[in-house]
GROMACS .gro file of C-alpha atoms in nm:
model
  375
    1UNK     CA    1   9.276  -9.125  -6.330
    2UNK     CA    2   9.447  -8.841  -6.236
    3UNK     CA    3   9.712  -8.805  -5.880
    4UNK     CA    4   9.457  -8.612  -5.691
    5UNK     CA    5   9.175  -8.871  -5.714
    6UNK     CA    6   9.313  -9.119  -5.544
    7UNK     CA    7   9.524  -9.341  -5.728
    8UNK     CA    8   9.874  -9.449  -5.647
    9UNK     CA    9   9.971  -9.214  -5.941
   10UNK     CA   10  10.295  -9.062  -6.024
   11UNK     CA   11  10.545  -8.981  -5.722
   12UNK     CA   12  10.522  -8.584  -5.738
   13UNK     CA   13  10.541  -8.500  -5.349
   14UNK     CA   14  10.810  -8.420  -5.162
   15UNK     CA   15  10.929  -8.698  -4.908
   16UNK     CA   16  10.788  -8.624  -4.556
   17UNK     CA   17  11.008  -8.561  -4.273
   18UNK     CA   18  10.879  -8.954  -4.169
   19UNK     CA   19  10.975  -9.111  -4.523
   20UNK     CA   20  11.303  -8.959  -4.454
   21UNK     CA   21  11.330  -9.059  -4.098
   22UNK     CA   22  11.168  -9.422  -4.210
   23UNK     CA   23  11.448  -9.468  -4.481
   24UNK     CA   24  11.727  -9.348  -4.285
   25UNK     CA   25  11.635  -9.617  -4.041
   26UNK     CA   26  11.667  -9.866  -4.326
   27UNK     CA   27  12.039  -9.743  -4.374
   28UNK     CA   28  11.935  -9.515  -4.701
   29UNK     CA   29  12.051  -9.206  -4.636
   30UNK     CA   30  12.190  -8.931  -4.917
   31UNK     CA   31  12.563  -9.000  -4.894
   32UNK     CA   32  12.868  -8.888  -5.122
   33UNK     CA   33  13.155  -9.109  -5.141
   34UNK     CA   34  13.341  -8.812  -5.325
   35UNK     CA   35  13.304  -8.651  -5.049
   36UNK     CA   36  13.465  -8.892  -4.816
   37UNK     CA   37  13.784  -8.883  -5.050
   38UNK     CA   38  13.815  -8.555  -5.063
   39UNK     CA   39  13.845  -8.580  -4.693
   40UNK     CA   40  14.109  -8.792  -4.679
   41UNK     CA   41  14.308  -8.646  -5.003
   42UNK     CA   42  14.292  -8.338  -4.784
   43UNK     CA   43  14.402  -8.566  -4.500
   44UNK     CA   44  14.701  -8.721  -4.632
   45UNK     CA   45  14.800  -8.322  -4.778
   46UNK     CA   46  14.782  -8.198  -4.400
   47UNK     CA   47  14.990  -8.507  -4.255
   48UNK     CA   48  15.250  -8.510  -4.539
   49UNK     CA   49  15.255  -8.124  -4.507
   50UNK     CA   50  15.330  -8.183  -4.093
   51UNK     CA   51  15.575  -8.431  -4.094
   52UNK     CA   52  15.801  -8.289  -4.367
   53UNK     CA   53  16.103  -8.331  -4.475
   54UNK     CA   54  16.232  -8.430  -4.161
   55UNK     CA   55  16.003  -8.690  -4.039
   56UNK     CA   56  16.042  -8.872  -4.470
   57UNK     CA   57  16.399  -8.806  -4.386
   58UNK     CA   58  16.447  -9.025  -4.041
   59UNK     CA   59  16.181  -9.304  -4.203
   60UNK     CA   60  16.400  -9.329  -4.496
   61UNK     CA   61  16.750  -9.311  -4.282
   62UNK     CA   62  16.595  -9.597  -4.053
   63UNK     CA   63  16.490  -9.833  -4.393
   64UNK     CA   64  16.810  -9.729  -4.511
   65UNK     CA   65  17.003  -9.955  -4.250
   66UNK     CA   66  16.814 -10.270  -4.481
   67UNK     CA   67  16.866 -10.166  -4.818
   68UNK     CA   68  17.276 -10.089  -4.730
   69UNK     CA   69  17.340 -10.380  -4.538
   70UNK     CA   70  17.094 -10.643  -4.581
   71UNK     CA   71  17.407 -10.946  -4.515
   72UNK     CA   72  17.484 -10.808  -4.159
   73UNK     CA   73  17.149 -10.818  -4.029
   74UNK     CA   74  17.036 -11.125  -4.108
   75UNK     CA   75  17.219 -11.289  -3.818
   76UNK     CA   76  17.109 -11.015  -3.577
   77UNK     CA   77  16.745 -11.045  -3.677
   78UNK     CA   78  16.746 -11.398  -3.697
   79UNK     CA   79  16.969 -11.452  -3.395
   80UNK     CA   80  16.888 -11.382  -3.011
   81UNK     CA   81  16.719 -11.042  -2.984
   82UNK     CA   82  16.615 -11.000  -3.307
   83UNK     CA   83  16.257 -10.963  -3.207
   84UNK     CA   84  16.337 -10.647  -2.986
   85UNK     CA   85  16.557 -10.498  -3.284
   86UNK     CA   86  16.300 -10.588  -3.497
   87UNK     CA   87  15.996 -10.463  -3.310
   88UNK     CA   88  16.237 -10.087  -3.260
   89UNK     CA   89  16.297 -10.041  -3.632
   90UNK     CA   90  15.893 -10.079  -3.711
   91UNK     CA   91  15.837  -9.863  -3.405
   92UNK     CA   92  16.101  -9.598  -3.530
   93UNK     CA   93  15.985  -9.625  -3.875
   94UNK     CA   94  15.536  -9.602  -3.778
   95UNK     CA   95  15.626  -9.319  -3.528
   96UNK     CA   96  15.782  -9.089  -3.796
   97UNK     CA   97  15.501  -9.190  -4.034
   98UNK     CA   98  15.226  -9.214  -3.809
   99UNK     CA   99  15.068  -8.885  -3.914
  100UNK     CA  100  15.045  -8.965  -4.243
  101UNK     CA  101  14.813  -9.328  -4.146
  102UNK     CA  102  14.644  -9.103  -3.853
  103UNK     CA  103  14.528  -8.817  -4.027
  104UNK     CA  104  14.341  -8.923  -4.338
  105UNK     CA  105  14.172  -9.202  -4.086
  106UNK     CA  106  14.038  -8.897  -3.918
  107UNK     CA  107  13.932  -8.686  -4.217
  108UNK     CA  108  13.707  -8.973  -4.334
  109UNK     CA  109  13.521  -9.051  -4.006
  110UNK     CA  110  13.476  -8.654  -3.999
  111UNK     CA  111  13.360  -8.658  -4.358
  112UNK     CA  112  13.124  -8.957  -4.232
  113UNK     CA  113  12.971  -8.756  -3.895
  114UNK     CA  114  12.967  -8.427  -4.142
  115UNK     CA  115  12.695  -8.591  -4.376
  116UNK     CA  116  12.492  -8.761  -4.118
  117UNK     CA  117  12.645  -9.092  -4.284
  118UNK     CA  118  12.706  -9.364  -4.021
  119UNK     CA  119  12.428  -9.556  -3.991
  120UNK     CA  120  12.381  -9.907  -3.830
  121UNK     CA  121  12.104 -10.067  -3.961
  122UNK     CA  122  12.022 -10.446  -4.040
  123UNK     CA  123  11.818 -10.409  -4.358
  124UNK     CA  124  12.136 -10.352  -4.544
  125UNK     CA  125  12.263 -10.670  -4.455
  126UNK     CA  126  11.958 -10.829  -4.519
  127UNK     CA  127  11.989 -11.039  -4.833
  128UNK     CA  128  11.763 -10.915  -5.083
  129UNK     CA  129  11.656 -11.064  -5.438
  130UNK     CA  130  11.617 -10.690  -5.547
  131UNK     CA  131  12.036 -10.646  -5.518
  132UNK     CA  132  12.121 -10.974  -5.750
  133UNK     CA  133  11.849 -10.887  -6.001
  134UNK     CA  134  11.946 -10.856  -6.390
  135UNK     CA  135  11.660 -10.553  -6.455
  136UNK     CA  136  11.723 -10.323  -6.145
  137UNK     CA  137  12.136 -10.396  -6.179
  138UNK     CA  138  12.058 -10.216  -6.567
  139UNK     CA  139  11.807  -9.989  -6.418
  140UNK     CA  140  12.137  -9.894  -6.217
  141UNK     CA  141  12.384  -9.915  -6.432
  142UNK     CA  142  12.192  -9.740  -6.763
  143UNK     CA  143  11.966  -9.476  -6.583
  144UNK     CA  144  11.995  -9.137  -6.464
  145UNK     CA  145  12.209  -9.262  -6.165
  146UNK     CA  146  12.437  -9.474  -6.359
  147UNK     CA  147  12.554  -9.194  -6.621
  148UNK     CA  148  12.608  -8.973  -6.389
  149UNK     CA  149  12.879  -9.190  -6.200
  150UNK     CA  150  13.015  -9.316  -6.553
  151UNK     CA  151  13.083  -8.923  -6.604
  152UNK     CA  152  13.181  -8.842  -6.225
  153UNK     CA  153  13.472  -9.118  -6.285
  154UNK     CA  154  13.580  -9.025  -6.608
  155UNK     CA  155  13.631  -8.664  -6.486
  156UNK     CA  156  13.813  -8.746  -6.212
  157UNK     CA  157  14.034  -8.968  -6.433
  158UNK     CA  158  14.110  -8.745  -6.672
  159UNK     CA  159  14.170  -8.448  -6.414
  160UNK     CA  160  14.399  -8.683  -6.182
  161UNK     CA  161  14.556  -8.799  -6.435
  162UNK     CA  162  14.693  -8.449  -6.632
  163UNK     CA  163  14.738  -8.351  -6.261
  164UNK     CA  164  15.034  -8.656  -6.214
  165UNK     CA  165  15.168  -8.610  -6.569
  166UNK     CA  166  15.212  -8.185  -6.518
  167UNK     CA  167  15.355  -8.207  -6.191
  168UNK     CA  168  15.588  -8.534  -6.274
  169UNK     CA  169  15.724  -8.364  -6.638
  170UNK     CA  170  15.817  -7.998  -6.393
  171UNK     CA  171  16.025  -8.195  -6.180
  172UNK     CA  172  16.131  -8.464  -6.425
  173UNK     CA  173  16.545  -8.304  -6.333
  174UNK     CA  174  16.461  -8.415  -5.958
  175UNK     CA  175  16.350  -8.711  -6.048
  176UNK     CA  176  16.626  -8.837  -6.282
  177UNK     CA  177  16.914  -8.670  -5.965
  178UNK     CA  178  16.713  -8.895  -5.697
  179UNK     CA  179  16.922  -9.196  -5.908
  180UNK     CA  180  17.243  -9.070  -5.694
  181UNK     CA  181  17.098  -8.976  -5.394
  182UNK     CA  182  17.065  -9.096  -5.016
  183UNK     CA  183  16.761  -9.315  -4.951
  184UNK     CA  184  16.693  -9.040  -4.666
  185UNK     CA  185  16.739  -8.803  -4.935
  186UNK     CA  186  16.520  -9.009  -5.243
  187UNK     CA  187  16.243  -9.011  -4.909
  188UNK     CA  188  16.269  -8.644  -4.909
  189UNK     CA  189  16.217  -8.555  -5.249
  190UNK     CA  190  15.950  -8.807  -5.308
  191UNK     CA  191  15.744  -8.637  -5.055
  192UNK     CA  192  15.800  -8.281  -5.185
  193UNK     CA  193  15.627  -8.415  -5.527
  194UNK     CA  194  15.356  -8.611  -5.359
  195UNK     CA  195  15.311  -8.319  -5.168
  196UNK     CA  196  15.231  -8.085  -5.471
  197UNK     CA  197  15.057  -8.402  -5.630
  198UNK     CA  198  14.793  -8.365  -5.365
  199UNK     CA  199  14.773  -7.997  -5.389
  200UNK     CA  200  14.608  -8.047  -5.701
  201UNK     CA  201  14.430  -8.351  -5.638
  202UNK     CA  202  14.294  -8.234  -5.344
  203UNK     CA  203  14.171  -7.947  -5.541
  204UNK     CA  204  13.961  -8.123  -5.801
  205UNK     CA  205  13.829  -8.393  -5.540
  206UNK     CA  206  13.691  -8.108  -5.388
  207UNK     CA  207  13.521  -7.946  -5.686
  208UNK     CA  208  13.396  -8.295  -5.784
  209UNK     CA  209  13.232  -8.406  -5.432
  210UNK     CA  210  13.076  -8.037  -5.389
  211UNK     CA  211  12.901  -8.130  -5.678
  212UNK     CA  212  12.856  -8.512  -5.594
  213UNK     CA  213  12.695  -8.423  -5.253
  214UNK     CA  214  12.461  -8.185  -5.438
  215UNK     CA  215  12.354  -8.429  -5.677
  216UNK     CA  216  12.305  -8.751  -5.430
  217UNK     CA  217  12.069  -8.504  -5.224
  218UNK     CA  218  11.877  -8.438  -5.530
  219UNK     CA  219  11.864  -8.816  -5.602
  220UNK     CA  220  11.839  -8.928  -5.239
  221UNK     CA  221  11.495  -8.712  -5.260
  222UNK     CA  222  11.387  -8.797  -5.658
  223UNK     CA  223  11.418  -9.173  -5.514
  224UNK     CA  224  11.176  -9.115  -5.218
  225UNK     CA  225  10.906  -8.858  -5.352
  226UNK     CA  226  10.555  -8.997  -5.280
  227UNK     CA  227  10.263  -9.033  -5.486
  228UNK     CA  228   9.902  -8.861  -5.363
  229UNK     CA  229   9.810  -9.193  -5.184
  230UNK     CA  230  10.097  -9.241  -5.012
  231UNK     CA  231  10.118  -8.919  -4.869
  232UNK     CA  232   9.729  -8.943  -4.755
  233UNK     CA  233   9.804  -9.342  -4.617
  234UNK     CA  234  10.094  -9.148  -4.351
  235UNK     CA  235   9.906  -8.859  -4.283
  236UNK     CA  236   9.581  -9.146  -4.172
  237UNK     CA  237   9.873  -9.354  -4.008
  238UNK     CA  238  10.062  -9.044  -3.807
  239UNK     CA  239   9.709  -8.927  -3.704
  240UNK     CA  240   9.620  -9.225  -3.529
  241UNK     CA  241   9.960  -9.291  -3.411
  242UNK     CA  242   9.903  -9.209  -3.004
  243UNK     CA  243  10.306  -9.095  -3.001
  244UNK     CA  244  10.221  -8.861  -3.268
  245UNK     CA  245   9.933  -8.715  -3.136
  246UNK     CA  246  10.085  -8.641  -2.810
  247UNK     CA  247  10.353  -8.453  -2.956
  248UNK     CA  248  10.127  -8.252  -3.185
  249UNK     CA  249   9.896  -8.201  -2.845
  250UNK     CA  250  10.209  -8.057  -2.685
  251UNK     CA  251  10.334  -7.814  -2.897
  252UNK     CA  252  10.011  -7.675  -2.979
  253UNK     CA  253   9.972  -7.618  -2.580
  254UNK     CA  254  10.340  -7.494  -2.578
  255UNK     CA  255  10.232  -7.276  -2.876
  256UNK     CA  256   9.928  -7.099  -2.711
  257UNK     CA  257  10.069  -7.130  -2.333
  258UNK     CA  258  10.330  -6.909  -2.574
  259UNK     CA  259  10.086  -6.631  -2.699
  260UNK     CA  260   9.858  -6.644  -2.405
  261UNK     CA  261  10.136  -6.587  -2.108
  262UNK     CA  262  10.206  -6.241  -2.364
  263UNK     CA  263   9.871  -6.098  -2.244
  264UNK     CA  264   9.904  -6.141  -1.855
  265UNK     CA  265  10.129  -5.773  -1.859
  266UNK     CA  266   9.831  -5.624  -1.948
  267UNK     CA  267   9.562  -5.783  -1.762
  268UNK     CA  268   9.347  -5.578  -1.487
  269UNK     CA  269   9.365  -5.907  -1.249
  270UNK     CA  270   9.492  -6.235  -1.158
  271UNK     CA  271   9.243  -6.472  -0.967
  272UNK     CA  272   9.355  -6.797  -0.843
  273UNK     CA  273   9.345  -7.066  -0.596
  274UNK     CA  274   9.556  -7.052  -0.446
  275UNK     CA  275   9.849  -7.205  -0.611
  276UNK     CA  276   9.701  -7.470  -0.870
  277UNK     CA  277   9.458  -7.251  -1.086
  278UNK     CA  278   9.531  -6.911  -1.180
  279UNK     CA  279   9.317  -6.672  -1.448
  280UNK     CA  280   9.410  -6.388  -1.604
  281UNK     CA  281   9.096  -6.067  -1.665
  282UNK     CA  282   9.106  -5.754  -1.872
  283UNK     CA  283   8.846  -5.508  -1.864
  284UNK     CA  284   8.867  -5.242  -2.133
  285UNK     CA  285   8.584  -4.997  -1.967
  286UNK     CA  286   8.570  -4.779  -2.242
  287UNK     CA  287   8.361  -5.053  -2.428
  288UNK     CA  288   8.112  -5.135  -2.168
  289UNK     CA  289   8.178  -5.503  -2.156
  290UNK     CA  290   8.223  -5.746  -1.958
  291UNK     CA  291   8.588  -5.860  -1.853
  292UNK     CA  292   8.800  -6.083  -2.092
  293UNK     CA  293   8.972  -6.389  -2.027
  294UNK     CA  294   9.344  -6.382  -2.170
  295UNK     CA  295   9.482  -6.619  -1.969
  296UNK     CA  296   9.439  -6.956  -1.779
  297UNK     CA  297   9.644  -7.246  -1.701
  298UNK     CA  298   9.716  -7.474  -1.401
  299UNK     CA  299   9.957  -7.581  -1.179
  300UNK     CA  300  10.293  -7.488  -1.381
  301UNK     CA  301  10.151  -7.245  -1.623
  302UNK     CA  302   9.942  -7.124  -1.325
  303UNK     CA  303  10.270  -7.056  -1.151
  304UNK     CA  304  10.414  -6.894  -1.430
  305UNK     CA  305  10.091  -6.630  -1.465
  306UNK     CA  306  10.146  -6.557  -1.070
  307UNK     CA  307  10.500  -6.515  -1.144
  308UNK     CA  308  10.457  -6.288  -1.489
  309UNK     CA  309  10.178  -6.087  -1.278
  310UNK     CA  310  10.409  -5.976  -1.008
  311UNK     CA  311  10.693  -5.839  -1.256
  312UNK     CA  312  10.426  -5.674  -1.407
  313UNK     CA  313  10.271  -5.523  -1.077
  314UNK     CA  314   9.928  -5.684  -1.189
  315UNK     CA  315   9.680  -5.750  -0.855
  316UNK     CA  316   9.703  -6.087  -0.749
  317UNK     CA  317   9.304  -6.227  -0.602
  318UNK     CA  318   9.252  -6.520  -0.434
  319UNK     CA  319   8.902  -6.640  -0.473
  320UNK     CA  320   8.897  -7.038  -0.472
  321UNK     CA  321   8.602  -7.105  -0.657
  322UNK     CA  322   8.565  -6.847  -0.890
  323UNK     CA  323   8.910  -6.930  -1.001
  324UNK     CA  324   8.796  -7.284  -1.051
  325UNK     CA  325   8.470  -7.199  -1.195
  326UNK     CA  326   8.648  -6.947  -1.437
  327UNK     CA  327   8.894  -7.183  -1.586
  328UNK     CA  328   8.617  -7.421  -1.630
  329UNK     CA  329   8.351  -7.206  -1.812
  330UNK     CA  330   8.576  -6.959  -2.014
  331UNK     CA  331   8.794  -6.987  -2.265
  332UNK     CA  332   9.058  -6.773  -2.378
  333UNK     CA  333   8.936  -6.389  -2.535
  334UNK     CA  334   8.588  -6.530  -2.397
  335UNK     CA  335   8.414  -6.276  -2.184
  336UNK     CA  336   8.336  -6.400  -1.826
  337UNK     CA  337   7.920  -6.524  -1.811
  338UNK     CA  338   7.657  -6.291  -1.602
  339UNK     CA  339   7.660  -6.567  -1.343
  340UNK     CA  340   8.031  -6.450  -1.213
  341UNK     CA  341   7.964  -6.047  -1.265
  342UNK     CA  342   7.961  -6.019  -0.892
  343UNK     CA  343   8.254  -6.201  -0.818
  344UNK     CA  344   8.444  -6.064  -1.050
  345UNK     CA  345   8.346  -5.715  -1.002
  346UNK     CA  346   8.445  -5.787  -0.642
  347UNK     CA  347   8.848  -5.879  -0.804
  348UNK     CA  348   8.861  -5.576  -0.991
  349UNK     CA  349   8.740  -5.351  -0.685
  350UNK     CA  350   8.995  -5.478  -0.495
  351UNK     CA  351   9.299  -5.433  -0.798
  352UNK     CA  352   9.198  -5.084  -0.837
  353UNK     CA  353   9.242  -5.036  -0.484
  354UNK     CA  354   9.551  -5.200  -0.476
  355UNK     CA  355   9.680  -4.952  -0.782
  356UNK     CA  356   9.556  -4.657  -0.613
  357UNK     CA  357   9.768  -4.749  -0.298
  358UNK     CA  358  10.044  -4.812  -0.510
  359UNK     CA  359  10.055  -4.489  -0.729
  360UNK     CA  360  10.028  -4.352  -0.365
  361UNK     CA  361  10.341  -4.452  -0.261
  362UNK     CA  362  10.506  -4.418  -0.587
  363UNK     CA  363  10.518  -4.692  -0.718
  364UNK     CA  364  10.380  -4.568  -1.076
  365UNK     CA  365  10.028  -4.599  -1.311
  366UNK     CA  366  10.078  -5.025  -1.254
  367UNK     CA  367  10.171  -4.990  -0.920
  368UNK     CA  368  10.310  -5.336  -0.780
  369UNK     CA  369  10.178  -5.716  -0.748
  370UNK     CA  370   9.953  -5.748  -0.433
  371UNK     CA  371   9.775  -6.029  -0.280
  372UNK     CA  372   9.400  -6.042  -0.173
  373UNK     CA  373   9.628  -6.149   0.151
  374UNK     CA  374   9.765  -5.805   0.167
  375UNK     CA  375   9.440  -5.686   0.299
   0.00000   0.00000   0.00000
């Protein structure tokens, strides 16, 4: 039987915005751990790049005090006070370092927030039989999912790894002269090479989680595309979901309060009562028809026709119960029934006398917003 008939079939839709939402809530989101790495190798580049010689230098002068002398201090750091000297050589030493700790930290929980990736959810800690079984761990480890990761890691250690050998064998001189150096000076050099060690690193892990991120989306979605029935089981369950239908019912209003509150600039007349229902006419009299409704709405929408009428100098008439009858019987680009002709006719009477006033006193072809109060 084919998709469209009504069988489960084969998953050919695209998730909907609620199978997303749904599995995110479970904790499966589309996340790149490559990504998350490159963050930090970028990290540790940025921290080793601002504390510098200097700051390797004073770490490796403070360490140095051990390595000289380790017979002197054991009677000072053993003895009374040897907490305090203690707790100032690790504060000395984790100050001048502290960047380098600090930073990547950062980078990662950036990485994290950047991909939508921190997610608290208690289905992943859930034990599940589906995590220790034999077939799904193969499924894993042999399908489309698990090749890709057995080539993602062998790139990256192949690429690391002629990245360390080419930038060890150019300074293989420095290396062998760090044998007569200072320990503040060995500190030094050391981070000049791991600095230009995670130049290149930094490089590739970026290459390789641009690509990573592209291709857990891709999965992320392949894993949750829907057959024909599912899809048709969520649309029946979001259309009788009350929640959903409200916020459908809302931004349909929003959307024609939208296009309807365009028309009240050109409207011949506003009648309302007073405050809480407000209508909106037009009557093209070239035609010979009756006036239009292209607008109606209460209480805030009402207020918002009064308020669009009187920037757009449109006569404002107060008529209670036409108003009320109006908004009842007539819908929007409906013209008005015989019943109100008189009424009506008595609205645009009075707007055409308010427009002749206007252009009277100069206030142009529109004129300005009057009230059936004005009178």
């Amino acid at each position: 039987m084919s998709d469209a008939a009504g069988g489960g079939g084969e998953k050919t839709y695209d998730p909907t915005p609620k199978k997303l939402e749904d599995a995110r809530k479970k904790g499966d989101i589309a996340k790149s751990n490559e990504v998350t790495a490159a963050a930090v190798y970028a990290g540790m580049l940025l921290a080793l790049t601002l504390v510098g010689a200097a700051g390797l230098q004073k770490a490796g002068g403070v360490m140095a005090v051990f390595l000289d002398h380790p017979e002197k201090l054991e009677g000072r750091l053993l003895g009374p006070g040897g907490g305090e000297l203690s707790a100032r050589v690790v504060g000395a030493v984790s100050f001048a370092l502290a960047p380098l700790l600090m930073l990547p930290l950062l980078a990662a929980l950036t990485s994290l927030f950047a991909q939508r990736a921190i997610v608290v959810s208690g289905e992943k800690l859930s034990p599940k039989l589906s995590r220790i079984s034999p077939l799904a761990n193969a499924k894993n480890k042999y399908g489309p999912t698990g090749l890709v990761e057995f080539a993602k890691s062998f790139t990256k250690l192949v690429a690391i790894s002629a990245t360390a050998y080419f930038v060890l064998a150019s300074e293989i001189s420095e290396i062998v002269g760090m044998a007569a150096a200072s320990p503040a000076g060995v500190a030094a050099q050391f981070g000049v090479m791991l600095q230009r060690l995670l130049i290149g690193v930094t490089i590739i892990a970026a290459f390789i989680a641009f690509a990573d991120f592209q291709w857990q989306r891709f999965d992320h979605f392949r894993k949750l595309k829907m057959s024909y029935q599912e899809v048709k089981d969520e649309n029946k369950e979001v259309e009788g979901d009350p929640h959903f239908k409200s916020k459908r019912r809302q931004r349909a209003q929003q959307i024609v309060s939208g296009q309807m509150l365009q028309e009240v600039p050109t409207a011949d007349v506003i009648i309302v009562n007073p405050t809480h229902v407000s209508v909106a006419l037009k009557w093209t009299r070239e035609k010979g028809s009756a006036p239009v409704c292209v607008a109606k709405g209460t209480d805030e929408i009402a207020l918002r026709i009064r308020e669009l009428a009187a920037e757009a100098g449109v006569p404002i008439h107060r008529d209670v119960a036409t108003a009320r009858a109006l908004y009842d019987m007539v819908d929007i680009g409906v013209e008005i029934p015989a019943v109100h002709y008189k009424a009506v006719a008595a609205a645009i009477r009075f707007a055409d006398e308010m427009r002749r006033k206007a252009r009277a006193r100069g206030y142009g072809a529109k004129g300005r917003a009057h009230d059936s109060q004005d009178l």
